[in-house]
Amino acid sequence: MEPKYKRVIIKLSGEALAGSAGHGIDTPTVESICKQIKEVFDLGVEIAIVVGGGNFWRGRSGEGMDKSTADYMGMLATCINALGLQDVLEEMGVPVRVQTAIEMKQIAEPYIRRKAIRHLEKRRIVIFASGTGNPFFTTDTTAALRAAEIDAEIILLAKSIDAVYDSDPLVNPDAKKYTELSYIDVLNKGLKVMDSTATSLCMDNHIPILVFGLNEPKNILRAVMGEKIGTIIQE
Ligand code: GTP
């Protein structure tokens, strides 16, 4: 079986790397995620990763703090995660390049779109760090922006929950699960899957988003093979 997609963006939240500790980086958790990513990489799929930073710092953690400063702190947190992922993937024999939207030359290469595409063509995973480099933009928006820039066919939005629901299934046992949604539905219903900036950017650039749970060990592979898991958001 051939993978359905040739080039994808995987969006990982920072929290996904924290495991049950809920904070920081849990090595076995990161290893298990990277193993899944390697499986897909080995099929020849070109993979770029956008990682969040919420396991160290969230923009909203800085209550009472200047919002831009809090967001810049969050961008630094994404760099810690990017380096952590790079290390584990390279340990598994997968070549990785980290590119950061905010220059920190001693630590990683700067984000250069054409170079990122070249890395993918040369069979390297590219991890995009520092979000878009701007406060007030989320890492979901980064995933949408980078997907548009590098012509990724889909955003694989790996979550701690298995799909999009009309309300929180942990609170409401009757919460309805969606298998398919349009961008407009997400915006109109105010579903908390992605922020509106990210959703609009995907809508304007016709980039589908697959929301699925990371807790199932084969889900990244299943997503790339085109299996119907989670919720697909498209036109
Ligand atoms: P090709 O030129 O396509 O072969 O790519 P390459 O990434 O292997 O070559 P390059 O010489 O650009 O990079 C070699 C190594 O240095 C890679 O691990 C890069 O991630 C790293 N590197 C490249 N530019 C920078 C930079 O500005 N800062 C840091 N810290 N590392 C960099």
mmCIF file of C-alpha atoms and ligand atoms in Angstrom:
data_model
loop_
_atom_site.group_PDB
_atom_site.id
_atom_site.type_symbol
_atom_site.label_atom_id
_atom_site.label_comp_id
_atom_site.label_asym_id
_atom_site.label_seq_id
_atom_site.Cartn_x
_atom_site.Cartn_y
_atom_site.Cartn_z
ATOM 1 C CA MET A 1 0.000 0.000 0.000
ATOM 2 C CA GLU A 2 1.237 3.447 -0.964
ATOM 3 C CA PRO A 3 0.895 6.346 1.467
ATOM 4 C CA LYS A 4 -1.877 8.738 0.454
ATOM 5 C CA TYR A 5 0.298 11.791 1.038
ATOM 6 C CA LYS A 6 3.782 12.655 -0.185
ATOM 7 C CA ARG A 7 4.397 15.727 1.986
ATOM 8 C CA VAL A 8 2.763 16.381 5.344
ATOM 9 C CA ILE A 9 3.020 18.678 8.310
ATOM 10 C CA ILE A 10 2.686 16.990 11.676
ATOM 11 C CA LYS A 11 1.614 19.382 14.404
ATOM 12 C CA LEU A 12 2.566 18.194 17.881
ATOM 13 C CA SER A 13 1.517 20.087 20.954
ATOM 14 C CA GLY A 14 4.158 20.622 23.592
ATOM 15 C CA GLU A 15 1.947 18.759 26.053
ATOM 16 C CA ALA A 16 2.160 15.649 23.850
ATOM 17 C CA LEU A 17 5.850 15.412 24.773
ATOM 18 C CA ALA A 18 5.221 15.674 28.495
ATOM 19 C CA GLY A 19 3.490 12.309 28.939
ATOM 20 C CA SER A 20 1.626 11.759 32.177
ATOM 21 C CA ALA A 21 3.881 14.193 34.048
ATOM 22 C CA GLY A 22 2.074 16.984 32.178
ATOM 23 C CA HIS A 23 5.215 19.121 32.202
ATOM 24 C CA GLY A 24 8.619 19.067 30.573
ATOM 25 C CA ILE A 25 9.866 16.329 28.274
ATOM 26 C CA ASP A 26 9.204 12.677 29.041
ATOM 27 C CA THR A 27 11.790 10.703 27.080
ATOM 28 C CA PRO A 28 9.805 7.425 26.683
ATOM 29 C CA THR A 29 6.819 9.445 25.411
ATOM 30 C CA VAL A 30 8.967 11.339 22.904
ATOM 31 C CA GLU A 31 10.601 8.069 21.822
ATOM 32 C CA SER A 32 7.230 6.488 21.175
ATOM 33 C CA ILE A 33 6.076 9.503 19.098
ATOM 34 C CA CYS A 34 9.360 9.556 17.164
ATOM 35 C CA LYS A 35 9.077 5.830 16.465
ATOM 36 C CA GLN A 36 5.712 6.488 14.847
ATOM 37 C CA ILE A 37 7.161 9.364 12.844
ATOM 38 C CA LYS A 38 10.081 7.217 11.695
ATOM 39 C CA GLU A 39 7.683 4.531 10.462
ATOM 40 C CA VAL A 40 6.062 7.080 8.187
ATOM 41 C CA PHE A 41 9.401 8.603 7.175
ATOM 42 C CA ASP A 42 10.606 5.133 6.147
ATOM 43 C CA LEU A 43 7.690 4.903 3.707
ATOM 44 C CA GLY A 44 9.190 7.852 1.825
ATOM 45 C CA VAL A 45 6.792 10.515 3.090
ATOM 46 C CA GLU A 46 8.281 14.003 3.375
ATOM 47 C CA ILE A 47 7.645 15.226 6.896
ATOM 48 C CA ALA A 48 7.836 18.641 8.477
ATOM 49 C CA ILE A 49 6.980 19.031 12.135
ATOM 50 C CA VAL A 50 5.623 22.055 13.940
ATOM 51 C CA VAL A 51 5.869 21.720 17.684
ATOM 52 C CA GLY A 52 4.234 23.773 20.399
ATOM 53 C CA GLY A 53 5.752 24.740 23.730
ATOM 54 C CA GLY A 54 2.945 24.392 26.251
ATOM 55 C CA ASN A 55 4.793 21.722 28.241
ATOM 56 C CA PHE A 56 7.169 24.493 29.366
ATOM 57 C CA TRP A 57 5.280 27.707 28.886
ATOM 58 C CA ARG A 58 2.061 28.871 27.336
ATOM 59 C CA GLY A 59 1.369 32.402 26.171
ATOM 60 C CA ARG A 60 -1.484 32.448 28.648
ATOM 61 C CA SER A 61 0.777 31.247 31.491
ATOM 62 C CA GLY A 62 1.976 34.808 31.848
ATOM 63 C CA GLU A 63 -1.122 36.199 33.494
ATOM 64 C CA GLY A 64 -0.667 39.896 34.115
ATOM 65 C CA MET A 65 2.396 39.854 31.909
ATOM 66 C CA ASP A 66 2.810 41.719 28.660
ATOM 67 C CA LYS A 67 1.222 39.401 26.067
ATOM 68 C CA SER A 68 4.050 39.757 23.545
ATOM 69 C CA THR A 69 6.671 38.908 26.169
ATOM 70 C CA ALA A 70 4.688 35.860 27.272
ATOM 71 C CA ASP A 71 4.391 34.748 23.646
ATOM 72 C CA TYR A 72 8.126 35.182 23.023
ATOM 73 C CA MET A 73 8.766 32.995 26.066
ATOM 74 C CA GLY A 74 6.480 30.405 24.468
ATOM 75 C CA MET A 75 8.477 30.586 21.239
ATOM 76 C CA LEU A 76 11.655 29.785 23.175
ATOM 77 C CA ALA A 77 9.844 26.798 24.678
ATOM 78 C CA THR A 78 9.122 25.454 21.178
ATOM 79 C CA CYS A 79 12.879 25.525 20.487
ATOM 80 C CA ILE A 80 13.587 23.317 23.497
ATOM 81 C CA ASN A 81 11.031 20.829 22.176
ATOM 82 C CA ALA A 82 12.384 21.014 18.618
ATOM 83 C CA LEU A 83 15.898 20.170 19.813
ATOM 84 C CA GLY A 84 14.536 17.352 21.981
ATOM 85 C CA LEU A 85 12.677 15.838 19.024
ATOM 86 C CA GLN A 86 15.706 16.275 16.771
ATOM 87 C CA ASP A 87 17.893 14.438 19.226
ATOM 88 C CA VAL A 88 15.562 11.467 19.592
ATOM 89 C CA LEU A 89 14.848 11.182 15.843
ATOM 90 C CA GLU A 90 18.546 11.367 14.964
ATOM 91 C CA GLU A 91 19.273 8.734 17.588
ATOM 92 C CA MET A 92 16.880 6.548 15.554
ATOM 93 C CA GLY A 93 18.845 7.281 12.397
ATOM 94 C CA VAL A 94 16.480 9.876 10.901
ATOM 95 C CA PRO A 95 18.278 12.999 9.628
ATOM 96 C CA VAL A 96 16.675 16.162 10.989
ATOM 97 C CA ARG A 97 17.144 19.887 10.464
ATOM 98 C CA VAL A 98 15.676 22.358 12.924
ATOM 99 C CA GLN A 99 14.786 25.732 11.457
ATOM 100 C CA THR A 100 13.801 28.578 13.712
ATOM 101 C CA ALA A 101 11.666 31.592 12.827
ATOM 102 C CA ILE A 102 13.689 33.676 15.287
ATOM 103 C CA GLU A 103 17.385 33.677 14.544
ATOM 104 C CA MET A 104 19.577 31.872 17.040
ATOM 105 C CA LYS A 105 22.382 30.822 14.758
ATOM 106 C CA GLN A 106 24.416 28.958 17.346
ATOM 107 C CA ILE A 107 21.481 26.665 18.068
ATOM 108 C CA ALA A 108 19.695 26.068 14.770
ATOM 109 C CA GLU A 109 19.449 27.241 11.206
ATOM 110 C CA PRO A 110 17.165 30.139 10.423
ATOM 111 C CA TYR A 111 13.871 29.460 8.667
ATOM 112 C CA ILE A 112 14.454 29.671 4.931
ATOM 113 C CA ARG A 113 11.554 28.333 2.895
ATOM 114 C CA ARG A 114 13.542 27.117 -0.086
ATOM 115 C CA LYS A 115 16.086 25.451 2.155
ATOM 116 C CA ALA A 116 13.337 23.723 4.107
ATOM 117 C CA ILE A 117 11.934 22.303 0.864
ATOM 118 C CA ARG A 118 15.416 21.195 -0.191
ATOM 119 C CA HIS A 119 15.894 19.384 3.120
ATOM 120 C CA LEU A 120 12.616 17.534 2.570
ATOM 121 C CA GLU A 121 13.660 16.581 -0.949
ATOM 122 C CA LYS A 122 16.959 15.304 0.458
ATOM 123 C CA ARG A 123 15.026 13.032 2.847
ATOM 124 C CA ARG A 124 15.427 14.979 6.039
ATOM 125 C CA ILE A 125 12.712 15.819 8.512
ATOM 126 C CA VAL A 126 12.432 19.547 9.106
ATOM 127 C CA ILE A 127 11.265 20.811 12.477
ATOM 128 C CA PHE A 128 9.969 24.361 12.516
ATOM 129 C CA ALA A 129 10.689 26.092 15.819
ATOM 130 C CA SER A 130 9.759 29.496 17.285
ATOM 131 C CA GLY A 131 6.269 29.475 15.816
ATOM 132 C CA THR A 132 5.836 32.129 13.150
ATOM 133 C CA GLY A 133 8.325 34.305 15.033
ATOM 134 C CA ASN A 134 5.520 36.688 15.939
ATOM 135 C CA PRO A 135 3.581 37.126 19.146
ATOM 136 C CA PHE A 136 -0.219 36.776 18.896
ATOM 137 C CA PHE A 137 0.129 33.812 16.515
ATOM 138 C CA THR A 138 -0.214 30.232 17.691
ATOM 139 C CA THR A 139 1.766 27.194 16.641
ATOM 140 C CA ASP A 140 -1.440 25.943 14.941
ATOM 141 C CA THR A 141 -1.232 29.046 12.772
ATOM 142 C CA THR A 142 2.434 28.227 12.194
ATOM 143 C CA ALA A 143 1.418 24.787 10.948
ATOM 144 C CA ALA A 144 -1.090 26.364 8.553
ATOM 145 C CA LEU A 145 1.417 28.962 7.338
ATOM 146 C CA ARG A 146 4.270 26.512 6.829
ATOM 147 C CA ALA A 147 1.938 24.007 5.149
ATOM 148 C CA ALA A 148 0.948 26.703 2.646
ATOM 149 C CA GLU A 149 4.581 27.742 2.140
ATOM 150 C CA ILE A 150 6.006 24.279 1.546
ATOM 151 C CA ASP A 151 2.955 22.909 -0.307
ATOM 152 C CA ALA A 152 2.149 20.255 2.269
ATOM 153 C CA GLU A 153 -0.922 18.251 1.278
ATOM 154 C CA ILE A 154 -2.376 17.986 4.768
ATOM 155 C CA ILE A 155 -1.859 19.032 8.376
ATOM 156 C CA LEU A 156 -1.888 16.082 10.744
ATOM 157 C CA LEU A 157 -3.053 17.641 13.980
ATOM 158 C CA ALA A 158 -2.095 15.115 16.631
ATOM 159 C CA LYS A 159 -4.072 15.636 19.828
ATOM 160 C CA SER A 160 -4.606 14.055 23.211
ATOM 161 C CA ILE A 161 -8.265 13.565 22.120
ATOM 162 C CA ASP A 162 -9.205 11.228 19.252
ATOM 163 C CA ALA A 163 -11.391 13.602 17.197
ATOM 164 C CA VAL A 164 -13.364 16.842 17.236
ATOM 165 C CA TYR A 165 -16.516 16.809 19.384
ATOM 166 C CA ASP A 166 -19.343 19.323 19.767
ATOM 167 C CA SER A 167 -18.513 19.582 23.479
ATOM 168 C CA ASP A 168 -15.856 18.215 25.792
ATOM 169 C CA PRO A 169 -16.395 14.414 25.971
ATOM 170 C CA LEU A 170 -14.620 14.321 29.336
ATOM 171 C CA VAL A 171 -17.320 16.601 30.739
ATOM 172 C CA ASN A 172 -20.320 15.644 28.567
ATOM 173 C CA PRO A 173 -20.755 11.883 28.023
ATOM 174 C CA ASP A 174 -23.248 12.656 25.197
ATOM 175 C CA ALA A 175 -20.762 14.786 23.279
ATOM 176 C CA LYS A 176 -21.157 14.238 19.530
ATOM 177 C CA LYS A 177 -18.103 13.180 17.570
ATOM 178 C CA TYR A 178 -17.568 14.635 14.126
ATOM 179 C CA THR A 179 -15.901 12.569 11.416
ATOM 180 C CA GLU A 180 -16.017 15.394 8.868
ATOM 181 C CA LEU A 181 -16.310 19.141 9.168
ATOM 182 C CA SER A 182 -15.954 22.115 6.862
ATOM 183 C CA TYR A 183 -13.712 25.034 7.803
ATOM 184 C CA ILE A 184 -16.806 27.235 7.993
ATOM 185 C CA ASP A 185 -18.442 24.785 10.428
ATOM 186 C CA VAL A 186 -15.384 24.961 12.672
ATOM 187 C CA LEU A 187 -15.514 28.757 12.601
ATOM 188 C CA ASN A 188 -19.293 29.121 12.920
ATOM 189 C CA LYS A 189 -19.706 26.537 15.654
ATOM 190 C CA GLY A 190 -16.736 28.010 17.513
ATOM 191 C CA LEU A 191 -15.181 24.532 17.824
ATOM 192 C CA LYS A 192 -11.980 24.676 19.799
ATOM 193 C CA VAL A 193 -9.963 22.521 17.421
ATOM 194 C CA MET A 194 -7.732 25.306 16.087
ATOM 195 C CA ASP A 195 -7.845 29.046 16.564
ATOM 196 C CA SER A 196 -9.715 31.040 13.936
ATOM 197 C CA THR A 197 -6.551 32.492 12.366
ATOM 198 C CA ALA A 198 -5.176 29.001 11.712
ATOM 199 C CA THR A 199 -8.530 27.699 10.455
ATOM 200 C CA SER A 200 -8.976 30.666 8.093
ATOM 201 C CA LEU A 201 -5.482 30.283 6.710
ATOM 202 C CA CYS A 202 -6.172 26.609 5.958
ATOM 203 C CA MET A 203 -9.512 27.518 4.398
ATOM 204 C CA ASP A 204 -8.022 30.221 2.165
ATOM 205 C CA ASN A 205 -5.250 27.894 1.013
ATOM 206 C CA HIS A 206 -7.358 24.701 0.748
ATOM 207 C CA ILE A 207 -5.244 22.749 3.224
ATOM 208 C CA PRO A 208 -7.120 19.865 4.860
ATOM 209 C CA ILE A 209 -6.587 19.216 8.562
ATOM 210 C CA LEU A 210 -6.856 15.758 10.087
ATOM 211 C CA VAL A 211 -7.443 15.807 13.836
ATOM 212 C CA PHE A 212 -6.644 12.523 15.556
ATOM 213 C CA GLY A 213 -5.456 11.060 18.828
ATOM 214 C CA LEU A 214 -1.799 10.440 19.420
ATOM 215 C CA ASN A 215 -2.516 7.847 22.107
ATOM 216 C CA GLU A 216 -3.144 5.095 19.517
ATOM 217 C CA PRO A 217 0.371 3.952 18.584
ATOM 218 C CA LYS A 218 -0.331 3.478 14.840
ATOM 219 C CA ASN A 219 -2.369 6.616 14.236
ATOM 220 C CA ILE A 220 0.235 8.722 12.416
ATOM 221 C CA LEU A 221 0.781 5.816 10.034
ATOM 222 C CA ARG A 222 -2.954 5.279 9.598
ATOM 223 C CA ALA A 223 -3.426 8.980 8.925
ATOM 224 C CA VAL A 224 -0.754 9.009 6.240
ATOM 225 C CA MET A 225 -2.220 5.879 4.618
ATOM 226 C CA GLY A 226 -5.511 7.755 4.267
ATOM 227 C CA GLU A 227 -7.479 5.672 6.771
ATOM 228 C CA LYS A 228 -10.603 7.310 8.091
ATOM 229 C CA ILE A 229 -9.594 8.174 11.626
ATOM 230 C CA GLY A 230 -10.418 11.205 13.750
ATOM 231 C CA THR A 231 -12.017 14.223 12.097
ATOM 232 C CA ILE A 232 -11.146 15.601 8.688
ATOM 233 C CA ILE A 233 -11.649 19.325 8.196
ATOM 234 C CA GLN A 234 -11.804 20.499 4.606
ATOM 235 C CA GLU A 235 -13.990 22.392 2.117
HETATM 236 P P1 GTP B 1 22.844 20.521 2.222
HETATM 237 O O1 GTP B 1 23.622 21.737 1.973
HETATM 238 O O2 GTP B 1 21.577 20.469 1.444
HETATM 239 O O3 GTP B 1 23.596 19.237 2.157
HETATM 240 O O4 GTP B 1 22.271 20.659 3.720
HETATM 241 P P2 GTP B 1 22.988 20.449 5.108
HETATM 242 O O5 GTP B 1 21.979 20.920 6.106
HETATM 243 O O6 GTP B 1 23.503 19.088 5.340
HETATM 244 O O7 GTP B 1 24.205 21.370 4.999
HETATM 245 P P3 GTP B 1 24.614 22.650 5.766
HETATM 246 O O8 GTP B 1 26.036 22.831 5.473
HETATM 247 O O9 GTP B 1 23.637 23.756 5.494
HETATM 248 O O10 GTP B 1 24.428 22.245 7.287
HETATM 249 C C1 GTP B 1 25.229 21.344 7.958
HETATM 250 C C2 GTP B 1 24.777 21.264 9.395
HETATM 251 O O11 GTP B 1 24.858 22.534 10.006
HETATM 252 C C3 GTP B 1 23.322 20.818 9.545
HETATM 253 O O12 GTP B 1 23.206 20.009 10.691
HETATM 254 C C4 GTP B 1 22.560 22.106 9.755
HETATM 255 O O13 GTP B 1 21.382 21.949 10.545
HETATM 256 C C5 GTP B 1 23.599 22.947 10.482
HETATM 257 N N1 GTP B 1 23.404 24.355 10.180
HETATM 258 C C6 GTP B 1 23.271 24.940 8.982
HETATM 259 N N2 GTP B 1 23.093 26.254 9.102
HETATM 260 C C7 GTP B 1 23.086 26.525 10.414
HETATM 261 C C8 GTP B 1 22.938 27.716 11.208
HETATM 262 O O14 GTP B 1 22.729 28.817 10.733
HETATM 263 N N3 GTP B 1 23.025 27.551 12.558
HETATM 264 C C9 GTP B 1 23.226 26.341 13.141
HETATM 265 N N4 GTP B 1 23.284 26.269 14.467
HETATM 266 N N5 GTP B 1 23.379 25.217 12.437
HETATM 267 C C10 GTP B 1 23.308 25.303 11.103
#
